[in-house]
Amino acid sequence: AASTTGPHYLFHLNFFGFSHLFRTNPFRLTPHNYYFGAWKIYRKRERDKMTVWTHQQYASYTIVTFVSMFLSFCGSLGIIYMSHRKWQSSIYQRLVAILSLGDMLFTVCYVLNQFLMPTYRQGAYWTVGNKTTCAAMGALTAMAYAVVPLYCFSLAVYFWLKIVQNWTHTRIVHRMEYPVHVFCAVFAISIAVLGIVTDSIDVLPTSYFCYFASYELPPEMEDCIVTDSEDCMRTMEEREFVPPFLNTLQVGYSSLLTILACVFTAAVTRRVRRQLLRTRGSNLSRTPQGVNEKINEISVQAVLYLLAYLNTFLWPLLQVLVYEIMGADDTHDRLGNVGFFSYQVIAAFLYPLQGFLNIIIYLRPDLMHWRRKFPKASFRWILWHLLKGSEITAVSPPPMVAVVEEEPKVKPPRSYGTGENTTDDFGFQLSNDTMDIPEQAAAEN
């Protein structure tokens, strides 16, 4: 957009992964900095021509976010309540509880962002915040976003160490669990503090959300592009380097951990399937049909784990891709378009839904175990006993409900000399925490 002093642009030229930032008026071309990026032209936007959200769109987006937050928060709270009885003895329960705490923090920040972003953000009609509240929400979100992928990855590694490598409880605690807690605390706090200190938290161009960004300039800085102030231009250059770097760092960190979690989960599933095929003559699986049923259960559970892992990084990755493909100006200008708004609503519902997905995975094997024992009991009755932590052998069936006699109990799996009950410890559980892995799968190398 031309101004009274002539057109001034910032050119961002990509060259073998690095980029050169130029300022031109247009007869002067001076290199100013080097940083990562792609072809972009930054210019002063004509705010009156931007297609922002209407009141109805913003209300719909906020309602969808609240519904997703409520489901996720309740799911995470339920996991913490059900797992707290076993925190002392079970690594799995501790990892799941911390993962749920991270999910709760993220969902709360996701909703509060709708109201605590800066008031100069166009299309955000109910905001009461400023730069400080936006920075606080962005820092807390960054901390939660550091916790969730890491503990998803830690759960996958834990299953692999316990089932495939036959590590003992003590060895896992000292070699895996303690380092994970320390690294998570250091990384989460460091990236949040770095974002605040470098003033790198702002409203994302692809959504109404405070995170590592510098694309939406406050009104007092909009004249930077059409002035020759060196201080002003230096501020612009800093805003265009540090926030994208931090954003790329965290998205890359989440993507790498998610991919590795999928690899470890696939390795554990493959091991269990192989062991099941070797136990066709055992008490647990007498027939090929029984083995196939067990393999199907394992496959479904593994797919649920993979979907939950993918949900932790898919939507941030899509946001980055949308920005890179469309560019800063086009992203802002199309926020109110029907197609782009529909994508935003879908992301707003699924992205904060991690806690709800986790409790489905957490409860599914136990629900199936209780359903086999009490086939005509209501879902509410079974869920109530699960929330209370009732033992299935100590519960009387409700009136008019048949009880199915289970097959004779097999010898319990060995505990690897750890003193930890393996039937209480697994997400891919050796009895019924997630996968109903037979004892041979745990006992053999």
Short mmCIF file of C-alpha atoms in Angstrom, two decimals:
data_model
loop_
_atom_site.label_atom_id
_atom_site.label_comp_id
_atom_site.label_asym_id
_atom_site.label_seq_id
_atom_site.Cartn_x
_atom_site.Cartn_y
_atom_site.Cartn_z
CA ALA A 1 0.00 0.00 0.00
CA ALA A 2 1.46 3.36 -1.04
CA SER A 3 1.81 6.15 1.49
CA THR A 4 2.31 9.91 1.15
CA THR A 5 6.07 9.40 1.51
CA GLY A 6 6.24 6.73 -1.20
CA PRO A 7 6.01 2.94 -1.07
CA HIS A 8 8.16 1.26 1.56
CA TYR A 9 8.38 -2.53 1.84
CA LEU A 10 10.25 -5.17 3.77
CA PHE A 11 11.41 -7.97 1.50
CA HIS A 12 12.07 -11.40 2.96
CA LEU A 13 14.14 -13.46 0.48
CA ASN A 14 14.80 -17.12 1.18
CA PHE A 15 18.17 -18.53 0.11
CA PHE A 16 19.19 -22.09 1.11
CA GLY A 17 17.27 -21.96 4.37
CA PHE A 18 18.46 -18.50 5.35
CA SER A 19 16.79 -15.25 4.50
CA HIS A 20 17.85 -11.70 3.91
CA LEU A 21 15.75 -8.83 5.20
CA PHE A 22 15.84 -5.73 3.02
CA ARG A 23 14.33 -2.30 3.40
CA THR A 24 13.66 -0.30 0.27
CA ASN A 25 11.99 2.99 -0.60
CA PRO A 26 12.06 1.61 -3.61
CA PHE A 27 15.37 3.07 -4.90
CA ARG A 28 17.45 1.80 -1.95
CA LEU A 29 18.14 -1.86 -1.16
CA THR A 30 20.08 -2.42 2.06
CA PRO A 31 20.59 -5.77 3.79
CA HIS A 32 19.63 -5.58 7.46
CA ASN A 33 19.55 -9.05 8.98
CA TYR A 34 19.57 -12.80 8.41
CA TYR A 35 16.91 -15.19 9.63
CA PHE A 36 14.80 -18.17 8.63
CA GLY A 37 11.74 -17.74 6.47
CA ALA A 38 10.30 -17.70 2.95
CA TRP A 39 9.20 -15.18 0.32
CA LYS A 40 7.07 -12.54 1.99
CA ILE A 41 6.32 -8.87 1.55
CA TYR A 42 5.44 -7.07 4.75
CA ARG A 43 3.56 -3.85 4.33
CA LYS A 44 1.28 -1.59 6.24
CA ARG A 45 -2.19 -3.12 6.01
CA GLU A 46 -5.30 -1.17 5.25
CA ARG A 47 -7.35 -2.27 8.26
CA ASP A 48 -10.64 -1.11 6.83
CA LYS A 49 -10.29 -3.65 3.98
CA MET A 50 -9.60 -6.69 6.20
CA THR A 51 -12.24 -9.44 6.26
CA VAL A 52 -12.52 -10.02 10.01
CA TRP A 53 -15.01 -12.15 11.88
CA THR A 54 -18.54 -11.01 12.47
CA HIS A 55 -20.14 -11.05 15.91
CA GLN A 56 -21.96 -14.26 15.02
CA GLN A 57 -18.75 -15.96 13.88
CA TYR A 58 -16.86 -14.93 16.99
CA ALA A 59 -19.72 -16.10 19.24
CA SER A 60 -19.85 -19.46 17.45
CA TYR A 61 -16.09 -19.88 17.76
CA THR A 62 -16.17 -19.05 21.47
CA ILE A 63 -19.04 -21.48 22.18
CA VAL A 64 -17.26 -24.31 20.34
CA THR A 65 -14.10 -23.59 22.31
CA PHE A 66 -16.00 -23.66 25.61
CA VAL A 67 -17.62 -27.02 24.78
CA SER A 68 -14.27 -28.54 23.85
CA MET A 69 -12.64 -27.11 26.97
CA PHE A 70 -15.37 -28.51 29.22
CA LEU A 71 -15.06 -32.03 27.77
CA SER A 72 -11.28 -31.98 27.92
CA PHE A 73 -11.14 -30.52 31.42
CA CYS A 74 -13.58 -33.11 32.78
CA GLY A 75 -11.65 -35.91 31.09
CA SER A 76 -8.32 -34.78 32.51
CA LEU A 77 -9.83 -34.28 35.96
CA GLY A 78 -11.32 -37.78 35.84
CA ILE A 79 -7.95 -39.33 34.94
CA ILE A 80 -6.22 -37.51 37.79
CA TYR A 81 -8.90 -38.63 40.25
CA MET A 82 -8.80 -42.28 39.16
CA SER A 83 -5.01 -42.47 39.00
CA HIS A 84 -4.16 -40.74 42.30
CA ARG A 85 -4.55 -43.96 44.31
CA LYS A 86 -1.62 -45.51 42.47
CA TRP A 87 0.81 -42.60 42.18
CA GLN A 88 3.20 -44.10 44.70
CA SER A 89 3.53 -47.48 43.00
CA SER A 90 2.84 -46.94 39.30
CA ILE A 91 5.02 -45.06 36.84
CA TYR A 92 2.25 -45.21 34.26
CA GLN A 93 -0.25 -43.51 36.56
CA ARG A 94 2.22 -40.73 37.40
CA LEU A 95 2.97 -40.04 33.74
CA VAL A 96 -0.72 -40.01 32.85
CA ALA A 97 -1.53 -37.66 35.74
CA ILE A 98 1.14 -35.12 34.71
CA LEU A 99 -0.01 -35.36 31.09
CA SER A 100 -3.55 -34.60 32.25
CA LEU A 101 -2.35 -31.58 34.25
CA GLY A 102 -0.71 -30.24 31.10
CA ASP A 103 -3.93 -30.78 29.15
CA MET A 104 -5.94 -28.94 31.80
CA LEU A 105 -3.58 -25.96 31.71
CA PHE A 106 -3.68 -25.84 27.93
CA THR A 107 -7.48 -25.98 27.66
CA VAL A 108 -7.95 -23.24 30.26
CA CYS A 109 -5.45 -20.99 28.46
CA TYR A 110 -7.10 -21.74 25.12
CA VAL A 111 -10.44 -20.43 26.36
CA LEU A 112 -9.09 -17.44 28.29
CA ASN A 113 -7.26 -16.33 25.16
CA GLN A 114 -10.61 -15.30 23.69
CA PHE A 115 -10.92 -12.56 26.30
CA LEU A 116 -7.37 -11.64 27.31
CA MET A 117 -5.85 -10.83 23.91
CA PRO A 118 -5.12 -7.16 23.13
CA THR A 119 -8.11 -4.99 22.40
CA TYR A 120 -6.52 -3.71 19.17
CA ARG A 121 -7.03 -7.16 17.57
CA GLN A 122 -9.74 -6.66 14.97
CA GLY A 123 -12.61 -9.14 15.02
CA ALA A 124 -12.14 -10.05 18.70
CA TYR A 125 -15.22 -8.36 20.10
CA TRP A 126 -15.13 -9.30 23.77
CA THR A 127 -11.48 -8.79 24.58
CA VAL A 128 -10.53 -6.92 27.74
CA GLY A 129 -6.82 -7.66 27.71
CA ASN A 130 -3.64 -5.94 26.68
CA LYS A 131 -0.09 -6.84 25.72
CA THR A 132 0.67 -8.06 29.26
CA THR A 133 -2.30 -10.43 29.53
CA CYS A 134 -1.56 -11.75 26.05
CA ALA A 135 2.05 -12.43 27.04
CA ALA A 136 0.93 -14.24 30.20
CA MET A 137 -1.49 -16.46 28.29
CA GLY A 138 1.11 -17.16 25.62
CA ALA A 139 3.73 -18.12 28.21
CA LEU A 140 1.38 -20.50 30.03
CA THR A 141 0.29 -22.00 26.72
CA ALA A 142 3.93 -22.54 25.74
CA MET A 143 4.55 -24.34 29.04
CA ALA A 144 1.55 -26.60 28.53
CA TYR A 145 2.56 -27.23 24.93
CA ALA A 146 5.99 -28.34 26.19
CA VAL A 147 4.47 -30.77 28.71
CA VAL A 148 1.85 -32.58 26.62
CA PRO A 149 3.98 -33.88 23.69
CA LEU A 150 6.83 -34.86 26.01
CA TYR A 151 4.65 -36.97 28.28
CA CYS A 152 2.85 -38.57 25.33
CA PHE A 153 6.30 -39.56 24.10
CA SER A 154 7.32 -40.70 27.60
CA LEU A 155 4.31 -43.02 27.83
CA ALA A 156 5.23 -44.64 24.51
CA VAL A 157 8.85 -45.06 25.63
CA TYR A 158 7.70 -46.48 28.97
CA PHE A 159 5.59 -49.16 27.27
CA TRP A 160 8.52 -50.03 25.03
CA LEU A 161 11.00 -50.30 27.90
CA LYS A 162 8.66 -52.36 30.05
CA ILE A 163 7.24 -54.72 27.44
CA VAL A 164 9.94 -55.01 24.78
CA GLN A 165 13.12 -54.40 26.79
CA ASN A 166 11.90 -55.89 30.11
CA TRP A 167 13.36 -53.07 32.18
CA THR A 168 12.67 -53.17 35.91
CA HIS A 169 10.61 -50.60 37.76
CA THR A 170 13.65 -49.12 39.53
CA ARG A 171 15.65 -48.88 36.34
CA ILE A 172 12.85 -47.08 34.50
CA VAL A 173 12.43 -44.62 37.38
CA HIS A 174 16.11 -43.66 37.48
CA ARG A 175 16.97 -43.92 33.77
CA MET A 176 13.77 -42.59 32.20
CA GLU A 177 11.24 -41.02 34.57
CA TYR A 178 13.48 -38.67 36.58
CA PRO A 179 15.28 -37.27 33.49
CA VAL A 180 11.92 -36.68 31.80
CA HIS A 181 10.61 -34.65 34.75
CA VAL A 182 13.79 -32.55 34.94
CA PHE A 183 13.98 -31.89 31.20
CA CYS A 184 10.29 -30.99 31.00
CA ALA A 185 10.54 -28.48 33.85
CA VAL A 186 13.67 -26.83 32.44
CA PHE A 187 12.44 -26.66 28.84
CA ALA A 188 8.92 -25.48 29.68
CA ILE A 189 10.08 -22.71 32.01
CA SER A 190 12.94 -21.64 29.72
CA ILE A 191 10.88 -21.23 26.56
CA ALA A 192 8.12 -19.36 28.43
CA VAL A 193 10.59 -16.96 30.07
CA LEU A 194 12.45 -16.46 26.79
CA GLY A 195 9.21 -15.55 25.05
CA ILE A 196 8.38 -12.94 27.69
CA VAL A 197 11.89 -11.45 27.92
CA THR A 198 12.22 -11.05 24.14
CA ASP A 199 8.69 -9.67 23.80
CA SER A 200 7.90 -12.46 21.35
CA ILE A 201 4.31 -13.22 22.32
CA ASP A 202 1.53 -11.68 20.30
CA VAL A 203 -1.68 -12.63 18.50
CA LEU A 204 -1.20 -15.27 15.80
CA PRO A 205 -2.11 -14.17 12.28
CA THR A 206 -4.03 -17.39 11.60
CA SER A 207 -6.26 -17.33 14.69
CA TYR A 208 -7.40 -15.31 17.69
CA PHE A 209 -4.75 -16.79 19.94
CA CYS A 210 -1.75 -15.43 21.84
CA TYR A 211 1.46 -17.30 21.15
CA PHE A 212 4.93 -16.76 19.66
CA ALA A 213 4.13 -14.25 16.93
CA SER A 214 4.92 -10.74 15.75
CA TYR A 215 2.69 -10.37 12.75
CA GLU A 216 -0.03 -8.11 14.16
CA LEU A 217 1.60 -4.77 14.90
CA PRO A 218 0.08 -2.54 17.57
CA PRO A 219 -1.15 0.80 16.21
CA GLU A 220 1.81 2.75 17.59
CA MET A 221 4.25 0.68 15.49
CA GLU A 222 2.44 0.69 12.15
CA ASP A 223 4.40 3.69 10.87
CA CYS A 224 7.68 1.78 11.22
CA ILE A 225 7.48 0.62 7.63
CA VAL A 226 7.18 4.16 6.24
CA THR A 227 9.78 5.86 8.44
CA ASP A 228 13.57 5.83 8.48
CA SER A 229 13.95 5.48 12.25
CA GLU A 230 16.79 3.02 12.89
CA ASP A 231 15.45 2.16 16.36
CA CYS A 232 12.04 1.48 14.93
CA MET A 233 13.44 -0.71 12.14
CA ARG A 234 15.65 -2.61 14.61
CA THR A 235 12.57 -3.38 16.67
CA MET A 236 10.80 -4.60 13.55
CA GLU A 237 13.70 -6.90 12.67
CA GLU A 238 13.82 -8.38 16.16
CA ARG A 239 10.09 -9.02 16.07
CA GLU A 240 10.48 -10.79 12.74
CA PHE A 241 13.25 -13.15 13.92
CA VAL A 242 12.79 -14.30 17.52
CA PRO A 243 9.05 -15.17 17.54
CA PRO A 244 9.16 -17.30 14.36
CA PHE A 245 12.27 -19.05 15.70
CA LEU A 246 10.57 -19.91 19.01
CA ASN A 247 7.41 -20.98 17.20
CA THR A 248 9.39 -23.20 14.83
CA LEU A 249 11.37 -24.64 17.75
CA GLN A 250 8.26 -25.67 19.65
CA VAL A 251 6.37 -26.98 16.62
CA GLY A 252 9.44 -28.96 15.56
CA TYR A 253 9.91 -30.27 19.11
CA SER A 254 6.29 -31.41 19.26
CA SER A 255 6.39 -32.96 15.78
CA LEU A 256 9.58 -34.92 16.49
CA LEU A 257 8.29 -36.29 19.80
CA THR A 258 4.96 -37.25 18.23
CA ILE A 259 6.62 -39.11 15.36
CA LEU A 260 8.90 -40.97 17.79
CA ALA A 261 5.92 -41.80 20.01
CA CYS A 262 4.16 -43.35 17.01
CA VAL A 263 7.28 -45.39 16.19
CA PHE A 264 7.59 -46.74 19.75
CA THR A 265 3.87 -47.51 19.90
CA ALA A 266 4.08 -49.43 16.63
CA ALA A 267 7.07 -51.40 17.96
CA VAL A 268 5.20 -52.37 21.14
CA THR A 269 2.09 -53.36 19.17
CA ARG A 270 4.15 -55.50 16.82
CA ARG A 271 5.79 -57.26 19.76
CA VAL A 272 2.47 -58.00 21.45
CA ARG A 273 0.88 -59.29 18.24
CA ARG A 274 3.82 -61.64 17.73
CA GLN A 275 3.54 -62.96 21.28
CA LEU A 276 -0.20 -63.47 20.93
CA LEU A 277 0.31 -65.58 17.83
CA ARG A 278 2.61 -67.79 19.88
CA THR A 279 0.00 -68.40 22.58
CA ARG A 280 -2.83 -69.98 20.62
CA GLY A 281 -2.74 -73.02 22.87
CA SER A 282 -2.70 -71.08 26.13
CA ASN A 283 -5.62 -70.60 28.51
CA LEU A 284 -5.93 -66.97 27.48
CA SER A 285 -6.44 -67.59 23.78
CA ARG A 286 -7.53 -71.13 22.99
CA THR A 287 -8.43 -70.70 19.33
CA PRO A 288 -7.23 -68.73 16.31
CA GLN A 289 -10.49 -66.77 16.56
CA GLY A 290 -9.59 -65.78 20.12
CA VAL A 291 -6.14 -64.68 19.00
CA ASN A 292 -7.65 -62.61 16.20
CA GLU A 293 -10.01 -60.91 18.65
CA LYS A 294 -7.10 -60.02 20.91
CA ILE A 295 -5.10 -58.69 17.97
CA ASN A 296 -8.07 -56.58 16.87
CA GLU A 297 -8.38 -55.13 20.38
CA ILE A 298 -4.69 -54.28 20.40
CA SER A 299 -4.91 -52.70 16.95
CA VAL A 300 -7.85 -50.49 17.95
CA GLN A 301 -6.09 -49.41 21.14
CA ALA A 302 -2.90 -48.61 19.23
CA VAL A 303 -4.84 -46.55 16.69
CA LEU A 304 -6.44 -44.57 19.53
CA TYR A 305 -3.02 -43.85 20.98
CA LEU A 306 -1.71 -42.72 17.60
CA LEU A 307 -4.72 -40.43 17.04
CA ALA A 308 -4.19 -38.85 20.45
CA TYR A 309 -0.50 -38.32 19.68
CA LEU A 310 -1.25 -36.80 16.28
CA ASN A 311 -3.80 -34.40 17.77
CA THR A 312 -1.05 -32.81 19.88
CA PHE A 313 0.85 -31.46 16.88
CA LEU A 314 -1.39 -31.68 13.81
CA TRP A 315 -3.27 -28.42 14.36
CA PRO A 316 -0.24 -26.22 15.19
CA LEU A 317 1.50 -27.67 12.14
CA LEU A 318 -1.50 -26.85 9.94
CA GLN A 319 -1.53 -23.30 11.32
CA VAL A 320 2.11 -22.86 10.33
CA LEU A 321 1.49 -24.32 6.86
CA VAL A 322 -1.50 -22.05 6.31
CA TYR A 323 0.57 -19.01 7.21
CA GLU A 324 3.51 -20.08 5.03
CA ILE A 325 1.29 -20.83 2.02
CA MET A 326 -1.04 -17.84 2.25
CA GLY A 327 1.35 -15.27 3.67
CA ALA A 328 0.82 -12.78 6.45
CA ASP A 329 -1.45 -10.34 4.65
CA ASP A 330 -3.64 -12.96 2.96
CA THR A 331 -4.04 -14.83 6.24
CA HIS A 332 -5.31 -11.72 7.98
CA ASP A 333 -7.52 -10.67 5.10
CA ARG A 334 -9.27 -14.06 4.84
CA LEU A 335 -10.08 -14.71 8.50
CA GLY A 336 -13.76 -13.98 7.90
CA ASN A 337 -14.13 -16.13 4.79
CA VAL A 338 -16.48 -19.08 5.18
CA GLY A 339 -13.91 -21.74 4.29
CA PHE A 340 -11.18 -20.36 6.49
CA PHE A 341 -13.62 -19.79 9.36
CA SER A 342 -14.86 -23.39 9.09
CA TYR A 343 -11.30 -24.63 9.41
CA GLN A 344 -10.79 -22.44 12.48
CA VAL A 345 -13.92 -23.82 14.16
CA ILE A 346 -12.85 -27.43 13.53
CA ALA A 347 -9.39 -26.72 14.93
CA ALA A 348 -10.90 -24.91 17.94
CA PHE A 349 -12.96 -27.99 18.79
CA LEU A 350 -10.40 -30.76 18.19
CA TYR A 351 -7.17 -29.11 19.33
CA PRO A 352 -8.14 -28.59 23.01
CA LEU A 353 -9.92 -31.98 23.12
CA GLN A 354 -6.84 -33.93 24.20
CA GLY A 355 -8.03 -34.61 27.75
CA PHE A 356 -11.28 -36.12 26.48
CA LEU A 357 -9.40 -38.36 24.05
CA ASN A 358 -7.08 -39.45 26.85
CA ILE A 359 -9.87 -40.56 29.16
CA ILE A 360 -11.43 -42.62 26.35
CA ILE A 361 -8.12 -44.44 25.92
CA TYR A 362 -7.65 -44.69 29.68
CA LEU A 363 -11.10 -46.20 30.36
CA ARG A 364 -11.73 -48.30 27.24
CA PRO A 365 -9.95 -51.52 28.36
CA ASP A 366 -11.51 -51.40 31.83
CA LEU A 367 -14.95 -50.77 30.33
CA MET A 368 -14.53 -53.77 28.06
CA HIS A 369 -13.36 -55.91 30.99
CA TRP A 370 -16.38 -54.92 33.10
CA ARG A 371 -18.71 -55.34 30.14
CA ARG A 372 -17.55 -58.92 29.68
CA LYS A 373 -18.19 -59.57 33.37
CA PHE A 374 -21.56 -57.77 33.50
CA PRO A 375 -22.87 -57.82 29.91
CA LYS A 376 -26.29 -56.34 30.75
CA ALA A 377 -25.18 -53.68 33.22
CA SER A 378 -25.72 -50.08 32.20
CA PHE A 379 -22.83 -47.91 31.08
CA ARG A 380 -23.54 -45.49 33.94
CA TRP A 381 -23.32 -48.29 36.54
CA ILE A 382 -19.99 -49.52 35.19
CA LEU A 383 -18.57 -46.00 34.90
CA TRP A 384 -19.61 -45.21 38.47
CA HIS A 385 -17.69 -48.21 39.82
CA LEU A 386 -14.66 -47.34 37.72
CA LEU A 387 -14.63 -43.80 39.08
CA LYS A 388 -14.91 -45.17 42.62
CA GLY A 389 -12.01 -47.52 41.99
CA SER A 390 -14.05 -50.62 42.78
CA GLU A 391 -12.48 -54.04 42.32
CA ILE A 392 -14.42 -56.09 39.82
CA THR A 393 -14.22 -59.21 42.00
CA ALA A 394 -15.70 -57.38 45.01
CA VAL A 395 -18.73 -55.87 43.27
CA SER A 396 -22.15 -57.47 43.31
CA PRO A 397 -24.05 -57.26 40.03
CA PRO A 398 -27.01 -54.88 39.87
CA PRO A 399 -30.50 -56.44 40.02
CA MET A 400 -31.54 -58.47 36.96
CA VAL A 401 -28.01 -58.38 35.51
CA ALA A 402 -26.33 -61.59 34.42
CA VAL A 403 -22.79 -62.36 35.50
CA VAL A 404 -20.55 -64.10 33.00
CA GLU A 405 -18.13 -66.57 34.51
CA GLU A 406 -14.65 -65.91 33.25
CA GLU A 407 -12.16 -68.56 32.28
CA PRO A 408 -9.94 -70.03 35.01
CA LYS A 409 -7.32 -67.60 36.14
CA VAL A 410 -3.85 -68.14 34.79
CA LYS A 411 -0.70 -67.68 36.77
CA PRO A 412 -0.07 -63.93 37.23
CA PRO A 413 2.81 -62.46 35.24
CA ARG A 414 6.13 -62.15 36.97
CA SER A 415 6.90 -58.71 38.34
CA TYR A 416 10.52 -58.56 37.18
CA GLY A 417 11.64 -58.39 40.79
CA THR A 418 10.44 -54.82 41.16
CA GLY A 419 7.70 -55.18 43.72
CA GLU A 420 5.41 -53.32 41.30
CA ASN A 421 2.20 -55.00 40.22
CA THR A 422 2.38 -55.14 36.44
CA THR A 423 -1.39 -55.46 36.15
CA ASP A 424 -1.75 -51.93 37.54
CA ASP A 425 0.99 -50.30 35.57
CA PHE A 426 0.30 -50.26 31.89
CA GLY A 427 -1.38 -48.20 29.36
CA PHE A 428 -0.80 -51.26 27.21
CA GLN A 429 -1.73 -53.07 30.32
CA LEU A 430 -0.69 -56.57 31.21
CA SER A 431 -4.20 -57.16 32.50
CA ASN A 432 -6.67 -54.45 31.53
CA ASP A 433 -5.24 -50.91 31.68
CA THR A 434 -5.15 -50.67 27.94
CA MET A 435 -4.33 -53.67 25.85
CA ASP A 436 -4.84 -56.89 27.85
CA ILE A 437 -1.39 -58.19 26.98
CA PRO A 438 -1.01 -61.86 27.94
CA GLU A 439 1.59 -62.93 30.44
CA GLN A 440 3.77 -64.48 27.74
CA ALA A 441 4.17 -61.08 26.11
CA ALA A 442 5.55 -59.65 29.31
CA ALA A 443 7.64 -62.57 30.41
CA GLU A 444 9.46 -63.44 27.19
CA ASN A 445 12.20 -61.47 25.51
#
